[in-house]
Tab-separated table of N, CA and C in Angstrom:
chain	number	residue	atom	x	y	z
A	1	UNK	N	0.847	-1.167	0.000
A	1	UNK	CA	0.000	0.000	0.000
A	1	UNK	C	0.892	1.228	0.000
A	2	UNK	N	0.173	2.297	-0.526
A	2	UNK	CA	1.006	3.757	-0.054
A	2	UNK	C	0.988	4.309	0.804
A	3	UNK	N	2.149	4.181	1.886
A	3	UNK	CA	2.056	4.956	3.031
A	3	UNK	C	1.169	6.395	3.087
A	4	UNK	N	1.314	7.193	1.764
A	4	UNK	CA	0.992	8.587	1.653
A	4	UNK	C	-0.581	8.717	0.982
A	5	UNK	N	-1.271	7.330	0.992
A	5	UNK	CA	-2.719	7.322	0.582
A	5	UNK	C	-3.337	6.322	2.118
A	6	UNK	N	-4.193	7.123	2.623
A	6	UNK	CA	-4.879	6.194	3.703
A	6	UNK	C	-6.159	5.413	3.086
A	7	UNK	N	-6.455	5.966	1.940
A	7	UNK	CA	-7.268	5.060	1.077
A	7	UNK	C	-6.477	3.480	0.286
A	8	UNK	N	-5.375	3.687	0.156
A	8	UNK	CA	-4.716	2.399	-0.074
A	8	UNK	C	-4.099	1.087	1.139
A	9	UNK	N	-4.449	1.849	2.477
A	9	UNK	CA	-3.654	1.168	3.423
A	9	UNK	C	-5.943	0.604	3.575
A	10	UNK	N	-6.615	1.117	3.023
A	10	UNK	CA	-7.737	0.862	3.762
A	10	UNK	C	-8.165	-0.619	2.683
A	11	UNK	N	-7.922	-0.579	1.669
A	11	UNK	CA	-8.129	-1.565	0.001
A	11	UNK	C	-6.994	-2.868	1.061
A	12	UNK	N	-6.018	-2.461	1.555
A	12	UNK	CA	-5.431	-3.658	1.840
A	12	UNK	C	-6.316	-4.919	2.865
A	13	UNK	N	-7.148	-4.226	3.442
A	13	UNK	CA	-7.550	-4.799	4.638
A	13	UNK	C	-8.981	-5.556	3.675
A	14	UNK	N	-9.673	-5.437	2.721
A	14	UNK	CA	-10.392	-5.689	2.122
A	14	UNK	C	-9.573	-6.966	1.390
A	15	UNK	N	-8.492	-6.660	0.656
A	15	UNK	CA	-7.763	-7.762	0.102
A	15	UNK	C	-7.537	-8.812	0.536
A	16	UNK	N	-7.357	-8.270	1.966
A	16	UNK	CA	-6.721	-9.457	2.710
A	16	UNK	C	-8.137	-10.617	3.107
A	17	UNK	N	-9.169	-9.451	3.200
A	17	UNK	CA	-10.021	-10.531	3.817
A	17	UNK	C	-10.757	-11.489	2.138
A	18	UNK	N	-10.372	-11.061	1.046
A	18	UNK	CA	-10.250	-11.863	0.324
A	18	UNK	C	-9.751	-12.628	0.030
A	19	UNK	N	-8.603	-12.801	0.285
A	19	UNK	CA	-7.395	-14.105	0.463
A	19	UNK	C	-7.501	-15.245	1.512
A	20	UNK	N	-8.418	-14.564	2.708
A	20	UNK	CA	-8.629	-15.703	3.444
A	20	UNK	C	-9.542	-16.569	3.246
A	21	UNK	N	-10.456	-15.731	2.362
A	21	UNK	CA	-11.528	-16.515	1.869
A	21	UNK	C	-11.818	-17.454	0.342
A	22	UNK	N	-10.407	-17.332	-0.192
A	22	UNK	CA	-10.309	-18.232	-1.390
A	22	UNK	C	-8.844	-18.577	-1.186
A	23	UNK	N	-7.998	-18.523	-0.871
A	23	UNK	CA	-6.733	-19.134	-0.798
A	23	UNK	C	-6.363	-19.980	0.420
A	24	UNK	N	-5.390	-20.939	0.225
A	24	UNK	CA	-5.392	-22.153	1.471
A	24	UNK	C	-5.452	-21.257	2.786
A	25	UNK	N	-5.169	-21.929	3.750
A	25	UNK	CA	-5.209	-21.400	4.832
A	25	UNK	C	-3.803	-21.231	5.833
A	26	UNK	N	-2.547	-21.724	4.851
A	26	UNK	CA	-1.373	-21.264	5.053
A	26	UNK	C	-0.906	-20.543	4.454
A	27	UNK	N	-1.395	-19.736	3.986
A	27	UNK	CA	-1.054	-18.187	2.826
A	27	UNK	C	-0.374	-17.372	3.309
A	28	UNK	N	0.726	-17.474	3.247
A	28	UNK	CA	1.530	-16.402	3.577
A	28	UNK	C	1.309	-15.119	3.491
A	29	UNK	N	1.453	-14.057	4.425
A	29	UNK	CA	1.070	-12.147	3.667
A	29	UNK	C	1.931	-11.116	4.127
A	30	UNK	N	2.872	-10.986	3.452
A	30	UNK	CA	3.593	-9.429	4.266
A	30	UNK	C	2.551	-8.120	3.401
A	31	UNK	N	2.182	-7.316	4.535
A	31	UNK	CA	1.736	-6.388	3.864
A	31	UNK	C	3.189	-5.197	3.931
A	32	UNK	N	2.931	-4.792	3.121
A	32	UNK	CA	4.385	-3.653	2.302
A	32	UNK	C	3.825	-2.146	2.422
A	33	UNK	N	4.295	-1.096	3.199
A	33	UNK	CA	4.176	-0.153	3.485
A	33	UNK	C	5.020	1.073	2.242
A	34	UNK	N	4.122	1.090	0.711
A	34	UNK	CA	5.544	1.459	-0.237
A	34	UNK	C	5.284	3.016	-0.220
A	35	UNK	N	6.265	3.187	-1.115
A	35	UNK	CA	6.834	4.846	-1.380
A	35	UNK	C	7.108	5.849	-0.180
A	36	UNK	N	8.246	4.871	0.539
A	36	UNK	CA	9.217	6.184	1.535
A	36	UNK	C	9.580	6.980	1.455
A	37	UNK	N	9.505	6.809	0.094
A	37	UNK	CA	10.839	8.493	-0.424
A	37	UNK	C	9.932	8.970	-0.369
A	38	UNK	N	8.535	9.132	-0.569
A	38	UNK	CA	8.289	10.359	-0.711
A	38	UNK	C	7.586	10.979	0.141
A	39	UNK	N	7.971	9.923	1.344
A	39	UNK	CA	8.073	10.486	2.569
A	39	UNK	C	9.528	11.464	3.496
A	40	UNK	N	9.937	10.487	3.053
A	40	UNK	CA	11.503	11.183	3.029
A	40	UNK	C	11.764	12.127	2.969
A	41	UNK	N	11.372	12.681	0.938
A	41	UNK	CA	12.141	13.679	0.613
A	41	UNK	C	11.430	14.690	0.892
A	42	UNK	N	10.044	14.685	1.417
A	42	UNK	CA	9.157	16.082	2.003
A	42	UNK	C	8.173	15.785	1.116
A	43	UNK	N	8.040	15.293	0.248
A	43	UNK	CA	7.132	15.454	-0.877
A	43	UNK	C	5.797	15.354	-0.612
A	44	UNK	N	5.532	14.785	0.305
A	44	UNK	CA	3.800	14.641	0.642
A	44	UNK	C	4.507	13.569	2.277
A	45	UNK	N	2.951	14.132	2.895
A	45	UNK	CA	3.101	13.715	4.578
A	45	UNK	C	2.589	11.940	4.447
A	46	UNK	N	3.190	11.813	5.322
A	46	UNK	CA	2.497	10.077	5.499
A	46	UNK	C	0.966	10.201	6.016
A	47	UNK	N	0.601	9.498	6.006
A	47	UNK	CA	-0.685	8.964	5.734
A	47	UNK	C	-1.483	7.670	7.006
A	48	UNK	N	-0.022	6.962	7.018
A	48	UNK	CA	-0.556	6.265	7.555
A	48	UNK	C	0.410	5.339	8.614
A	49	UNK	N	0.301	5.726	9.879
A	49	UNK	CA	1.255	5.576	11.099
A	49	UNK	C	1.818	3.846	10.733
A	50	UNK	N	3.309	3.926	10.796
A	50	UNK	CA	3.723	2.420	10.585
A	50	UNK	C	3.162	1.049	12.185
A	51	UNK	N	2.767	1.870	13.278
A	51	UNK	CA	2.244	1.458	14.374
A	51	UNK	C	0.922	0.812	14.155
A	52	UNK	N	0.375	1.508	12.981
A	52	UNK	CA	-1.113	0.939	12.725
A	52	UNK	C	-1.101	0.335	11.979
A	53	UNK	N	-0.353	0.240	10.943
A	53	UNK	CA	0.176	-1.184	9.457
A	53	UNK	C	0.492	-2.356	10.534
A	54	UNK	N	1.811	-1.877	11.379
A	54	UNK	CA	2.180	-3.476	11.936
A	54	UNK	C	1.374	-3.552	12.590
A	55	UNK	N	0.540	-3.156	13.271
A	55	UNK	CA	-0.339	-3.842	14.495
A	55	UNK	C	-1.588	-4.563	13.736
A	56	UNK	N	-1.857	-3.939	12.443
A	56	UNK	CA	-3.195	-4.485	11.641
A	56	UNK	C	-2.497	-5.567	10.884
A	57	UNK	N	-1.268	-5.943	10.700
A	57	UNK	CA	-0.469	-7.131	9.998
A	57	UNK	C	-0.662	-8.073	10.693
A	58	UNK	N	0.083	-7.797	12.263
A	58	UNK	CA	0.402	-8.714	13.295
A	58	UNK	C	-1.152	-8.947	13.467
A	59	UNK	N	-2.133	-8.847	13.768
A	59	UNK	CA	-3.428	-9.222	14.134
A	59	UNK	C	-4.134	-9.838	13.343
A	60	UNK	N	-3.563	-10.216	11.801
A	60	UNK	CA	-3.993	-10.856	10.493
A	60	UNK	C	-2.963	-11.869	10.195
A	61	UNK	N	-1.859	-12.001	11.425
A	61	UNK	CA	-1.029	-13.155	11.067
A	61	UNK	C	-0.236	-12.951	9.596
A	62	UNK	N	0.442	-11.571	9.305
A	62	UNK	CA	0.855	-11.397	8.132
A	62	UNK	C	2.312	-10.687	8.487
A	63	UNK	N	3.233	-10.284	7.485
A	63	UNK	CA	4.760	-9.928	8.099
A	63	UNK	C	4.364	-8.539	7.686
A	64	UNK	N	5.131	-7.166	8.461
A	64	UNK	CA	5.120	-6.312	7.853
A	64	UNK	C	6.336	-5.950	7.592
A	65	UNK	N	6.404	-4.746	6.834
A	65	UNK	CA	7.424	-4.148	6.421
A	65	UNK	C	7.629	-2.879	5.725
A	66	UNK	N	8.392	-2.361	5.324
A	66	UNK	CA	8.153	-0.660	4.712
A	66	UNK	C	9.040	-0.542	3.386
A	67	UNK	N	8.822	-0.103	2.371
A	67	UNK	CA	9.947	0.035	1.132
A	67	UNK	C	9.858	1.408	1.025
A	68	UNK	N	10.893	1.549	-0.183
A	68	UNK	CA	10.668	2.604	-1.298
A	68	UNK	C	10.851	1.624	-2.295
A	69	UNK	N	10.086	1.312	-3.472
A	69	UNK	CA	10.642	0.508	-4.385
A	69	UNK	C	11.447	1.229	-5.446
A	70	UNK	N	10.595	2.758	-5.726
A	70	UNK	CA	11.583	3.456	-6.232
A	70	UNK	C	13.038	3.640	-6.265
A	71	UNK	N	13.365	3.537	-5.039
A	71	UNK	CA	14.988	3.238	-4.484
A	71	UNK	C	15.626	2.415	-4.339
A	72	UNK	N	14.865	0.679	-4.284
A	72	UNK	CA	15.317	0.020	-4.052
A	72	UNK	C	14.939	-0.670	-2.597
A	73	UNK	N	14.678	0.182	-2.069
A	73	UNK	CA	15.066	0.050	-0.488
A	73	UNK	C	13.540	-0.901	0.434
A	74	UNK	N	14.296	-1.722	0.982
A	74	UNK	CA	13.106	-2.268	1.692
A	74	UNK	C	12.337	-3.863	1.253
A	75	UNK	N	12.562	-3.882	-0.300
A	75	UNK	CA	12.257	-4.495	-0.899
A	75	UNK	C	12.975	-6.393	-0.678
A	76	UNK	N	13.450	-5.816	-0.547
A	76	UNK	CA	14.782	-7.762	0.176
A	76	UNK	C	14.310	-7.810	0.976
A	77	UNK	N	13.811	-7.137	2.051
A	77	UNK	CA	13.648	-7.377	3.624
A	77	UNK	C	12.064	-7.743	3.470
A	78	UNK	N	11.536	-7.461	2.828
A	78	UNK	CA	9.797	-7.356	2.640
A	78	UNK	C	9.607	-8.778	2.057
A	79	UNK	N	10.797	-9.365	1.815
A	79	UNK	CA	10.912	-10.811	0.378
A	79	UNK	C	11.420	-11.842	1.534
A	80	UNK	N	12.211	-11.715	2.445
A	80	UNK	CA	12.900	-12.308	3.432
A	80	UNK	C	11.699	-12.248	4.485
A	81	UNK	N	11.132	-11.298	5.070
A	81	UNK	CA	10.580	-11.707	5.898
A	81	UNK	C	9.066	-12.851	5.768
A	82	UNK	N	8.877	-12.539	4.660
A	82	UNK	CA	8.161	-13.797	4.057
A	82	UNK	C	8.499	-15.235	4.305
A	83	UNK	N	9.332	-15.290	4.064
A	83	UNK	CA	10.118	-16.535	4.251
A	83	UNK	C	10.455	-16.906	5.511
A	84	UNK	N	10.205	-16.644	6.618
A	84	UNK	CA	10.276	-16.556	8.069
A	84	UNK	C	9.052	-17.158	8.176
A	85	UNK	N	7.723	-17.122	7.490
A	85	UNK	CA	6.735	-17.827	8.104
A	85	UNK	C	6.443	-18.774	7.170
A	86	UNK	N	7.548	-19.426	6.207
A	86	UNK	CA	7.445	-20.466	5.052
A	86	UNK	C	8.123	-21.618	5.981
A	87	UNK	N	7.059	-22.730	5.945
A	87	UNK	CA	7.900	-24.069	6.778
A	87	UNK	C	8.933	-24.826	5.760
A	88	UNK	N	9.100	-25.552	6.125
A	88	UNK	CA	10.894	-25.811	5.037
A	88	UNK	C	10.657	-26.811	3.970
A	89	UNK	N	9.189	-27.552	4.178
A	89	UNK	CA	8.577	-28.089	3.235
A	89	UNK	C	8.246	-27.150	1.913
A	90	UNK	N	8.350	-25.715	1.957
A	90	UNK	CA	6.953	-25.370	1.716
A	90	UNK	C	8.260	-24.182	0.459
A	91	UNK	N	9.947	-24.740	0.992
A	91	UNK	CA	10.848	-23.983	0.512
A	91	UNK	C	11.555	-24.472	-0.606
A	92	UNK	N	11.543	-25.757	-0.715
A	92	UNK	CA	11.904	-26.608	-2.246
A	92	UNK	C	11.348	-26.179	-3.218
């Protein structure tokens, strides 16, 4: 979602409850907190407190995390922490 749209952090929570309802029930989910920079660089205010992403992740059993994909940044860690709730069967 975009940190800097609270209308996109709100579509996530809808998504999600679509995934629980057609995909297995070991579905992995990091939700992704994107476009830092343009939080960063001043460009527009955040939107949406990272306290309220992870706490609405953690309470949906999903990983969170924050990027800029623009930059690069965030993006490995958002891919890795995924894989923290993949059992080792599930990694072949």
């Amino acid at each position: 979602f975009d940190v800097t749209r609270a209308a996109s952090f709100d579509a996530v929570r809808s998504w999600i409850t679509e995934l629980h309802m057609h995909a297995a029930r070991d579905i992995v989910i990091c939700v992704v907190g994107n476009k830092l920079d343009l939080c960063t660089e001043g460009s527009l205010p955040r939107a949406v407190a990272e306290a309220e992403a992870r706490a609405y992740a953690q309470s949906v059993g999903a990983a969170y995390c924050e990027a800029s994909a623009k930059l690069g940044e965030g993006v490995d860690e958002a891919l890795m922490s995924m894989c923290a709730f993949l059992r080792p069967d599930q990694c072949a």
